XYZ file of C-alpha atoms in Angstrom:
314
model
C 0.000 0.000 0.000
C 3.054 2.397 0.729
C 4.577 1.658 -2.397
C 1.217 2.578 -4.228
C 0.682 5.832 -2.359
C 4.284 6.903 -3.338
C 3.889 6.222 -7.293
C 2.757 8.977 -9.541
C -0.548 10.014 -10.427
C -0.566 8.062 -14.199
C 0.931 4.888 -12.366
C -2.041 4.753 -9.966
C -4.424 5.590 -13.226
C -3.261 2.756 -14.862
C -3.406 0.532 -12.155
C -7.228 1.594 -11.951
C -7.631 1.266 -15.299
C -6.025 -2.637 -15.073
C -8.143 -3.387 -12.037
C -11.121 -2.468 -13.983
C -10.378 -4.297 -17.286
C -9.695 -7.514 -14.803
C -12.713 -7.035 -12.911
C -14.637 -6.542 -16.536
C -12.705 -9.566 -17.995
C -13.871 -11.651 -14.499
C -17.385 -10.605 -15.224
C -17.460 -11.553 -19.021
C -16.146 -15.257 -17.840
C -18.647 -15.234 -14.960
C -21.532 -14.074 -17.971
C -20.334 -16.805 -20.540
C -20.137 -19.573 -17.766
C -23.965 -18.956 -16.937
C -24.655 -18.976 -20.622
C -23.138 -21.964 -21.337
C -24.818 -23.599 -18.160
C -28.112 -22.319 -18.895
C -27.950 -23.686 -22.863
C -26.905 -27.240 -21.921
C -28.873 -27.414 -19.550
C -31.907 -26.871 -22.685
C -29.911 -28.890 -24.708
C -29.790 -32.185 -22.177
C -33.875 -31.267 -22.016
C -34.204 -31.583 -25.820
C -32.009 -34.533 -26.476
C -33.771 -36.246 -23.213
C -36.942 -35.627 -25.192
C -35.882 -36.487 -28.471
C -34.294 -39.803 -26.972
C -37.739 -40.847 -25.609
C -39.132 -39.948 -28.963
C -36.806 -42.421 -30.145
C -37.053 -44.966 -28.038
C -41.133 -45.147 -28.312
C -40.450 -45.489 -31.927
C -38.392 -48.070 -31.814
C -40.459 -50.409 -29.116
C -43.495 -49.426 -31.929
C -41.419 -50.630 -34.444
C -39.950 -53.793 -32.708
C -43.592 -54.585 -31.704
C -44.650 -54.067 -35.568
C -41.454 -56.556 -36.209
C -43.103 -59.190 -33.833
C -46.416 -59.544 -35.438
C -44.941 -59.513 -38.780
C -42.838 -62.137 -37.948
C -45.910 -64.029 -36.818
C -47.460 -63.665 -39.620
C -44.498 -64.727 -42.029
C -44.149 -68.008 -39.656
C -47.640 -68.492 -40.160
C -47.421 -68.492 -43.800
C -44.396 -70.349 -43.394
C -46.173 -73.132 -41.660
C -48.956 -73.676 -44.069
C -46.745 -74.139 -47.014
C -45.105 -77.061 -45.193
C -48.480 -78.220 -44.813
C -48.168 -82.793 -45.773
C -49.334 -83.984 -48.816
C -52.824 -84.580 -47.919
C -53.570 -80.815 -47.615
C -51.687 -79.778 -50.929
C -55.666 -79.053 -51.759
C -55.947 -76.236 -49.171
C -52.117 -75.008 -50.161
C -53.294 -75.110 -53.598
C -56.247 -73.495 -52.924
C -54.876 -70.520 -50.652
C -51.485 -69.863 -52.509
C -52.601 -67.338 -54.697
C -53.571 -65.328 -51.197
C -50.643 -66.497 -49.356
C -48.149 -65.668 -51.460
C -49.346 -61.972 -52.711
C -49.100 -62.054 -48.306
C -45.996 -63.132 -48.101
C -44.606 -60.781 -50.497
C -46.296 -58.018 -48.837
C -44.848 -58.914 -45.623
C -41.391 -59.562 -46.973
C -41.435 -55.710 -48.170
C -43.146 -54.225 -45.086
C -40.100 -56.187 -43.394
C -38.135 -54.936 -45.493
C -39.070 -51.450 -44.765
C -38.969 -51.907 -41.067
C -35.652 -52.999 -41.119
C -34.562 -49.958 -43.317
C -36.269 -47.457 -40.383
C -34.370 -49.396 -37.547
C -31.537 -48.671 -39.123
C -32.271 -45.367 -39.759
C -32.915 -44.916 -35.987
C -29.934 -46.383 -34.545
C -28.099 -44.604 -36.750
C -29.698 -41.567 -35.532
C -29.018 -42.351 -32.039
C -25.213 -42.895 -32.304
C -25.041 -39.353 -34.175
C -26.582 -37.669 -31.031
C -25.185 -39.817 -28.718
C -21.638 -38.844 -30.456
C -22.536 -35.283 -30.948
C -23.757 -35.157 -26.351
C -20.156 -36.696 -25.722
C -18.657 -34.500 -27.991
C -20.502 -31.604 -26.176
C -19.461 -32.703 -22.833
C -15.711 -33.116 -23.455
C -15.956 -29.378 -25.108
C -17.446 -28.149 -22.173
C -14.951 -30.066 -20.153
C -12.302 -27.769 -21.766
C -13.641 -24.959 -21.859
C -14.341 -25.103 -18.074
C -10.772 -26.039 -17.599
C -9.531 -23.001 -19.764
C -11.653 -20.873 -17.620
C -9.753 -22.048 -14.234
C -6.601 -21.133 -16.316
C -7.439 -17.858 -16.960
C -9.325 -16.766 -13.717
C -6.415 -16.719 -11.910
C -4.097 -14.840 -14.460
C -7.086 -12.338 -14.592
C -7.081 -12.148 -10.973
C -3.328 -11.066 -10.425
C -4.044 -8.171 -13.326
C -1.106 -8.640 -15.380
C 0.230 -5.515 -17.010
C 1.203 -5.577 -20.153
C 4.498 -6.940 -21.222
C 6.154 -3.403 -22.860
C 5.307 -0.398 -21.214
C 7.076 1.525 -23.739
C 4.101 0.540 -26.307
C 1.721 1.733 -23.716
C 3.119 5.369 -23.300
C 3.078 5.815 -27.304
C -0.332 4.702 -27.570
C -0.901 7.070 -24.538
C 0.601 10.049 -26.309
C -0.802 9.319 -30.101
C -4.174 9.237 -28.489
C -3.222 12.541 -26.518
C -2.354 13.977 -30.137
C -5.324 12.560 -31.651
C -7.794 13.737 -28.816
C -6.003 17.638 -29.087
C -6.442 17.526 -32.817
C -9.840 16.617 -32.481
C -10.561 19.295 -30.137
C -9.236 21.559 -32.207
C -11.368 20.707 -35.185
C -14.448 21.165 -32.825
C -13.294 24.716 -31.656
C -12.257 26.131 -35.485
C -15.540 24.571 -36.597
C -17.510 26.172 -33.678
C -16.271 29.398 -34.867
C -16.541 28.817 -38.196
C -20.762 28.298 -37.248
C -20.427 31.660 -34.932
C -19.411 33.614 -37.958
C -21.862 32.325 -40.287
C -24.269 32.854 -38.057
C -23.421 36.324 -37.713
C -22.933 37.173 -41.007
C -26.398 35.674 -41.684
C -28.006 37.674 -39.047
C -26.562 40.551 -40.644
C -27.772 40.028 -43.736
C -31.366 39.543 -42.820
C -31.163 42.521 -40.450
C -30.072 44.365 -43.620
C -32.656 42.623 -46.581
C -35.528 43.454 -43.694
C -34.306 47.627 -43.648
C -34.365 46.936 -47.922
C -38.108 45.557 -47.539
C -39.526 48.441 -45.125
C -38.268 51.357 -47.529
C -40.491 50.169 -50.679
C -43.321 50.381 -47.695
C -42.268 53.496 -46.611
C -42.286 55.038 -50.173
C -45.831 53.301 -50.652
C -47.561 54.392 -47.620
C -45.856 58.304 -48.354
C -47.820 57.713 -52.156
C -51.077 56.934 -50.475
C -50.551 59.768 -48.403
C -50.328 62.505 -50.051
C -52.724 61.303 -52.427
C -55.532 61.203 -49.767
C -53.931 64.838 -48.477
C -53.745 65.746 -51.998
C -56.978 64.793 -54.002
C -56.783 64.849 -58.012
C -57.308 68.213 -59.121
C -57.808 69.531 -62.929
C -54.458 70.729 -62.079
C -52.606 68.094 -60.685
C -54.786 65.257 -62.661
C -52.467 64.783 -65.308
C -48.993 65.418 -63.294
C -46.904 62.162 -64.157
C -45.374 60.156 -61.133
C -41.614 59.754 -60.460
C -39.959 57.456 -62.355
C -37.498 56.181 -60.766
C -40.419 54.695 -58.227
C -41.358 51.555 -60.626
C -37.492 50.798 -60.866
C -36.536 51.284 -57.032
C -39.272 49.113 -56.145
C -37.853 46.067 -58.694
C -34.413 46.906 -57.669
C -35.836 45.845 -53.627
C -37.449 43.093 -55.074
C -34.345 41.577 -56.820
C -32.175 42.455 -53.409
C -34.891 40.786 -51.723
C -34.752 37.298 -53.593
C -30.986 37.405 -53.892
C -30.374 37.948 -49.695
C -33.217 35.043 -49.250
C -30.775 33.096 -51.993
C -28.174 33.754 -49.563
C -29.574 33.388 -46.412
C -30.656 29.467 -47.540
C -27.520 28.993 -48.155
C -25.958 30.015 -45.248
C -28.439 28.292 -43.272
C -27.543 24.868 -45.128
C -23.523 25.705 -44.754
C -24.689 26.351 -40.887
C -26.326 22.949 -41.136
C -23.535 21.158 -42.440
C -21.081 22.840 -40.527
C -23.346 21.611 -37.522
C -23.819 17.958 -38.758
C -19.435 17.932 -38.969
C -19.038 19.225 -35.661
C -21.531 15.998 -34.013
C -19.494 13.644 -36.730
C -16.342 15.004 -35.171
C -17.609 14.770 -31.317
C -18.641 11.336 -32.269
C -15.222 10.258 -33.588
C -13.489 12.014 -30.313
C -15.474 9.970 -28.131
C -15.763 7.276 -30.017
C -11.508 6.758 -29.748
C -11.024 7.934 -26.070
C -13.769 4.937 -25.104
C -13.171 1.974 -27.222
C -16.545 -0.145 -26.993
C -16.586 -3.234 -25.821
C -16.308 -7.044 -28.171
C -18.091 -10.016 -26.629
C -15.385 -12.760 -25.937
C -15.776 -15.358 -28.875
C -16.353 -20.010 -28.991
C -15.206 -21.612 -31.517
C -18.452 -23.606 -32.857
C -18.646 -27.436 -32.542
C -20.388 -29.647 -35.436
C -23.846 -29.512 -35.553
C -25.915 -32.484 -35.697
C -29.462 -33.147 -36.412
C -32.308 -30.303 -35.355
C -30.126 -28.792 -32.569
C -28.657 -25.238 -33.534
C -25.214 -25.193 -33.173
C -23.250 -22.975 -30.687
C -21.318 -20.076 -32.511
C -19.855 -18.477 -29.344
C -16.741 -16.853 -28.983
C -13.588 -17.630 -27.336
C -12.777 -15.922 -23.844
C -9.895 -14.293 -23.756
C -8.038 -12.078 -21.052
C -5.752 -9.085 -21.736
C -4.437 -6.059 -20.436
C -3.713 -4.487 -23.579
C -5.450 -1.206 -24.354
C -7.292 -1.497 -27.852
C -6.262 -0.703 -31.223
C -2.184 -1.730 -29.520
């Protein structure tokens, strides 16, 4: 404990930092030992089932067997039937023969589905041992690992570490720096836009001005025989498109500015994004390797555990 009070400040931060990924790493193996539990534990269910499945149709199809056999040693016995009743052989072997051959390929048959089934039932019984020496291992590379995990091994060049310390630094003051030129970047656009409209809107209120000061002094100033035929200014009509034009050119503007503001808005998330996105590495499930799948069962495609102290991207 003295000897970690006296170590600097970055010494005790990675120490944190490995005491974290091992208690992380401890938690993933305590997560993919449950999983594993809980999905043998369905799969020993299933196969339980589907081996009483099995087993009902074989004792149907040994039973079937039985009476079949019966019934061929029936046949069997009238056709060795003494001379005196060749008559009744005679009579019944049309019958007893299309029988016999019927129950000669229904025999057949059965015999091709017992196969079948026993066949079947070394595959899963293979495929359950096979599962069980897997899990065997894997439970066995787990009690390897837990303790290595527990003692929070650094990692093996520290010299690797600092680099990937001080690229990162780089990286994360570059970033920043993007955010902050970009920010202003948005500040003067913004501006400028504000001036702009603050400038079309004193354009649009002087064509108003110059209208309301025409309906003025006409009401003031009623037509007259004298002042009836007085022409009005000319330079009115062209003032007035000249506003109009300024008018639709500043609104041209001001879209775009607004859609550089966007933009310039939607970089400045894409760059926060990437900034935090490299300072806190998210985290990979620990990866299986998949066993052979066998009949109706999924197979497993987990992923194999692994414990490290590296940082990512090293």
């Amino acid at each position: 404990m003295v000897a970690l009070a006296l170590r600097p400040g970055h010494e005790k931060d990675l120490e944190i930092q490995q005491l974290q990924l091992t208690l992380q790493e401890r938690d993933r193996m305590q997560a993919t030992k449950d999983v594993l539990c809980t999905s043998l534990t369905e799969e020993v269910e299933q196969l339980k089932l589907q081996l009483g499945a099995t087993v009902r149709v074989c004792q149907g199809l040994l039973r079937r067997f039985d009476r079949e056999k019966q019934r061929s040693d029936l046949v069997q016995s009238l056709s060795c039937l003494p001379e005196g009743g060749k008559l009744v052989e005679s009579q019944a072997s049309p019958q007893a023969s299309s029988m016999e051959n019927k129950l000669k390929e229904e025999n057949q048959l059965l015999r091709q589905r017992v196969a079948y089934v026993e066949s079947l039932n070394a595959k899963w019984q293979k495929y359950d041992s096979s599962r069980e020496e897997y899990v065997k291992a894997l439970c066995l590379k787990l009690k390897e690992v837990s303790p290595q995990a527990a003692l929070g091994l650094a990692p093996a060049n520290g010299g690797l570490l600092q680099q990937e310390i001080a690229r990162l630094n780089r990286l994360l003051e570059e970033k920043m720096a993007d955010c902050s030129r970009l920010s202003r970047e948005l500040e003067e656009v913004r501006r400028e836009d504000h001036e702009r409209i603050q400038m079309l809107e004193q354009q649009v209120r002087r064509p108003c001005l110059v209208t309301d000061y025409g309906l003025t002094h006409a009401t003031l100033h009623p037509p007259t025989a004298c002042n009836l035929y007085l022409p009005l200014p000319s330079s009115a009509p062209l003032q007035v498109l000249t506003y109009v034009d300024d008018f639709n050119s500043e609104r041209a503007d001001r879209e775009r500015a607004q859609s550089r503001i966007q933009s310039l808005q939607e970089k400045v998330d894409h760059l926060q994004q990437q900034l935090h996105g490299q300072v806190r590495a998210p985290f990979q499930p620990p990866e299986v390797p998949p066993v052979l799948p066998c009949g109706r069962c999924p197979p497993y495609h987990n992923k194999s555990v692994t414990a490290t102290g590296c940082l990512p991207g090293t």
